[in-house]
C-alpha positions as YAML, in Angstrom:
chain: A
units: angstrom
residues:
- id: 1
  name: MET
  ca: [139.02, 132.30, 92.75]
- id: 2
  name: PRO
  ca: [138.04, 131.24, 89.19]
- id: 3
  name: PRO
  ca: [137.48, 127.56, 88.46]
- id: 4
  name: THR
  ca: [140.46, 125.75, 86.93]
- id: 5
  name: GLY
  ca: [138.48, 122.94, 85.33]
- id: 6
  name: PRO
  ca: [136.15, 123.06, 82.37]
- id: 7
  name: ASP
  ca: [132.58, 124.21, 82.79]
- id: 8
  name: THR
  ca: [129.73, 121.80, 82.09]
- id: 9
  name: ILE
  ca: [129.36, 122.64, 78.41]
- id: 10
  name: GLN
  ca: [133.10, 122.48, 77.76]
- id: 11
  name: LEU
  ca: [133.25, 119.14, 79.55]
- id: 12
  name: VAL
  ca: [130.34, 117.65, 77.59]
- id: 13
  name: VAL
  ca: [131.88, 118.69, 74.27]
- id: 14
  name: MET
  ca: [135.33, 117.30, 75.16]
- id: 15
  name: GLU
  ca: [133.77, 114.04, 76.42]
- id: 16
  name: TRP
  ca: [131.98, 113.73, 73.08]
- id: 17
  name: VAL
  ca: [135.28, 114.05, 71.21]
- id: 18
  name: TYR
  ca: [136.96, 111.61, 73.60]
- id: 19
  name: ILE
  ca: [134.24, 108.95, 73.39]
- id: 20
  name: TRP
  ca: [133.07, 109.27, 69.79]
- id: 21
  name: VAL
  ca: [135.98, 110.65, 67.76]
- id: 22
  name: THR
  ca: [139.41, 110.30, 69.36]
- id: 23
  name: PRO
  ca: [141.06, 110.12, 72.77]
- id: 24
  name: PHE
  ca: [144.22, 111.45, 71.05]
- id: 25
  name: PRO
  ca: [143.51, 114.76, 69.29]
- id: 26
  name: ASP
  ca: [146.69, 116.15, 67.76]
- id: 27
  name: GLU
  ca: [147.86, 119.72, 68.32]
- id: 28
  name: PHE
  ca: [145.75, 121.14, 65.49]
- id: 29
  name: TRP
  ca: [142.54, 119.39, 66.56]
- id: 30
  name: THR
  ca: [143.27, 120.41, 70.16]
- id: 31
  name: LYS
  ca: [143.33, 124.02, 68.96]
- id: 32
  name: ILE
  ca: [140.05, 123.52, 67.08]
- id: 33
  name: ILE
  ca: [138.47, 122.16, 70.28]
- id: 34
  name: ALA
  ca: [139.92, 125.06, 72.29]
- id: 35
  name: VAL
  ca: [138.54, 127.69, 69.91]
- id: 36
  name: CYS
  ca: [135.12, 126.03, 69.83]
- id: 37
  name: ILE
  ca: [134.74, 125.80, 73.61]
- id: 38
  name: THR
  ca: [136.76, 128.95, 74.42]
- id: 39
  name: TRP
  ca: [139.27, 127.25, 76.69]
- id: 40
  name: PRO
  ca: [143.09, 127.42, 76.37]
- id: 41
  name: PRO
  ca: [144.64, 124.74, 74.12]
- id: 42
  name: THR
  ca: [147.09, 123.78, 76.88]
- id: 43
  name: LYS
  ca: [144.17, 123.09, 79.23]
- id: 44
  name: VAL
  ca: [142.38, 121.07, 76.53]
- id: 45
  name: GLY
  ca: [145.52, 118.97, 76.00]
- id: 46
  name: GLU
  ca: [145.91, 118.46, 79.76]
- id: 47
  name: TRP
  ca: [142.27, 117.42, 80.05]
- id: 48
  name: PHE
  ca: [142.66, 114.74, 77.35]
- id: 49
  name: GLN
  ca: [145.83, 113.43, 79.04]
- id: 50
  name: PHE
  ca: [144.01, 113.34, 82.39]
- id: 51
  name: ARG
  ca: [141.00, 111.57, 80.82]
- id: 52
  name: ARG
  ca: [143.24, 108.92, 79.20]
- id: 53
  name: ASN
  ca: [144.96, 108.35, 82.54]
- id: 54
  name: ILE
  ca: [141.57, 107.78, 84.19]
- id: 55
  name: ALA
  ca: [140.75, 105.15, 81.55]
- id: 56
  name: LEU
  ca: [144.11, 103.44, 82.07]
- id: 57
  name: ARG
  ca: [143.71, 103.35, 85.87]
- id: 58
  name: ALA
  ca: [140.17, 102.00, 85.58]
- id: 59
  name: ALA
  ca: [141.32, 99.24, 83.21]
- id: 60
  name: LYS
  ca: [144.16, 98.26, 85.57]
- id: 61
  name: GLU
  ca: [141.85, 98.17, 88.60]
- id: 62
  name: LYS
  ca: [139.40, 95.92, 86.75]
- id: 63
  name: HIS
  ca: [142.22, 93.78, 85.30]
- id: 64
  name: GLN
  ca: [141.07, 94.60, 81.78]
- id: 65
  name: PRO
  ca: [143.27, 95.02, 78.71]
- id: 66
  name: HIS
  ca: [144.74, 98.39, 77.82]
- id: 67
  name: PRO
  ca: [141.73, 100.52, 76.78]
- id: 68
  name: PHE
  ca: [143.35, 101.85, 73.60]
- id: 69
  name: ARG
  ca: [144.91, 98.62, 72.33]
- id: 70
  name: LYS
  ca: [141.71, 96.67, 71.81]
- id: 71
  name: PRO
  ca: [141.11, 95.74, 68.17]
- id: 72
  name: HIS
  ca: [139.18, 98.48, 66.35]
- id: 73
  name: GLU
  ca: [139.17, 100.71, 69.47]
- id: 74
  name: VAL
  ca: [141.49, 103.29, 67.92]
- id: 75
  name: VAL
  ca: [142.64, 103.08, 64.32]
- id: 76
  name: PRO
  ca: [145.43, 105.16, 62.73]
- id: 77
  name: VAL
  ca: [143.91, 107.25, 59.94]
- id: 78
  name: LYS
  ca: [145.40, 109.81, 57.55]
- id: 79
  name: VAL
  ca: [143.76, 113.19, 58.06]
- id: 80
  name: ASP
  ca: [144.94, 116.00, 55.80]
- id: 81
  name: GLY
  ca: [148.45, 114.52, 55.62]
- id: 82
  name: ARG
  ca: [148.76, 113.68, 59.33]
- id: 83
  name: THR
  ca: [148.06, 110.39, 61.10]
- id: 84
  name: LEU
  ca: [145.54, 110.48, 63.93]
- id: 85
  name: ASP
  ca: [144.23, 107.64, 66.07]
- id: 86
  name: LEU
  ca: [140.45, 107.76, 65.62]
- id: 87
  name: ARG
  ca: [137.83, 105.63, 67.31]
- id: 88
  name: GLY
  ca: [136.51, 102.80, 65.17]
- id: 89
  name: VAL
  ca: [133.00, 104.14, 65.73]
- id: 90
  name: ALA
  ca: [134.05, 107.50, 64.24]
- id: 91
  name: LEU
  ca: [135.05, 105.83, 61.01]
- id: 92
  name: GLY
  ca: [131.55, 104.50, 60.39]
- id: 93
  name: ASP
  ca: [131.33, 102.88, 57.00]
- id: 94
  name: GLY
  ca: [134.32, 104.86, 55.73]
- id: 95
  name: THR
  ca: [132.44, 106.66, 52.96]
- id: 96
  name: LYS
  ca: [133.00, 110.11, 54.46]
- id: 97
  name: PRO
  ca: [136.70, 110.57, 55.32]
- id: 98
  name: TRP
  ca: [137.78, 112.71, 58.24]
- id: 99
  name: THR
  ca: [139.35, 116.06, 57.42]
- id: 100
  name: ASP
  ca: [140.19, 119.08, 59.54]
- id: 101
  name: ALA
  ca: [137.17, 120.85, 58.04]
- id: 102
  name: ARG
  ca: [134.87, 117.94, 58.90]
- id: 103
  name: PHE
  ca: [136.21, 117.87, 62.46]
- id: 104
  name: ALA
  ca: [135.74, 121.64, 62.87]
- id: 105
  name: HIS
  ca: [132.21, 121.37, 61.45]
- id: 106
  name: SER
  ca: [131.42, 118.43, 63.79]
- id: 107
  name: MET
  ca: [132.79, 120.36, 66.77]
- id: 108
  name: ASN
  ca: [130.69, 123.43, 65.98]
- id: 109
  name: HIS
  ca: [127.60, 121.30, 65.40]
- id: 110
  name: ARG
  ca: [128.12, 119.43, 68.71]
- id: 111
  name: PHE
  ca: [128.74, 122.68, 70.59]
- id: 112
  name: ASP
  ca: [125.58, 124.26, 69.15]
- id: 113
  name: TYR
  ca: [123.56, 121.14, 70.04]
- id: 114
  name: VAL
  ca: [124.88, 121.10, 73.62]
- id: 115
  name: MET
  ca: [124.21, 124.84, 74.02]
- id: 116
  name: GLU
  ca: [120.67, 124.47, 72.67]
- id: 117
  name: THR
  ca: [119.95, 121.52, 74.96]
- id: 118
  name: TRP
  ca: [121.46, 123.33, 77.95]
- id: 119
  name: ASN
  ca: [119.45, 126.50, 77.24]
- id: 120
  name: GLU
  ca: [116.22, 124.49, 76.92]
- id: 121
  name: ARG
  ca: [116.88, 122.78, 80.26]
- id: 122
  name: TYR
  ca: [117.81, 126.07, 81.88]
- id: 123
  name: SER
  ca: [114.61, 127.70, 80.58]
- id: 124
  name: LYS
  ca: [112.54, 124.84, 81.99]
- id: 125
  name: MET
  ca: [114.29, 125.17, 85.35]
- id: 126
  name: GLU
  ca: [113.64, 128.92, 85.39]
- id: 127
  name: TYR
  ca: [109.98, 128.32, 84.52]
- id: 128
  name: GLU
  ca: [109.60, 125.71, 87.27]
- id: 129
  name: ALA
  ca: [111.37, 127.97, 89.78]
- id: 130
  name: ARG
  ca: [108.98, 130.80, 88.88]
- id: 131
  name: LEU
  ca: [105.98, 128.48, 89.40]
- id: 132
  name: VAL
  ca: [107.29, 127.40, 92.80]
- id: 133
  name: ARG
  ca: [107.94, 131.04, 93.77]
- id: 134
  name: GLU
  ca: [104.43, 132.09, 92.68]
- id: 135
  name: TYR
  ca: [102.90, 129.16, 94.55]
- id: 136
  name: GLY
  ca: [104.85, 130.13, 97.66]
- id: 137
  name: GLU
  ca: [103.65, 133.73, 97.36]
- id: 138
  name: LYS
  ca: [100.03, 132.55, 97.03]
- id: 139
  name: LEU
  ca: [100.42, 130.38, 100.12]
- id: 140
  name: SER
  ca: [101.87, 133.25, 102.15]
- id: 141
  name: ARG
  ca: [99.07, 135.59, 101.06]
- id: 142
  name: SER
  ca: [96.40, 133.03, 101.98]
- id: 143
  name: GLU
  ca: [98.00, 132.55, 105.41]
- id: 144
  name: VAL
  ca: [97.87, 136.32, 106.04]
- id: 145
  name: GLU
  ca: [94.17, 136.55, 105.17]
...
């Protein structure tokens, strides 16, 4: 049975959007995310809803204020004629405004970075596994002799 949740790379990219850009991507940005990580837009939207619910439950359990109503946590910003709630940290110094093109570029850049990092780690794991396998083969040969 195929997995219903996101794979590791999809999850890392969506977490990046959630933490650093917005916990509330609109329908268009949800589609950009979906295309970038090759996952259905409906699943992407469900994941963001689920992730926001986790944050709300955690805040309630710790008796903390609503996680998205803190000052400067999320700020309404006009993006290509629409209003999106972006993280304060995503706004930076405000010199480079958010646009759909900037978001798509950021998504592609983040995805490429995550893939590159993942491939480097995977290559190192393969290399280490090969060393362990070769060492095991040397040990078995020396035991036979």
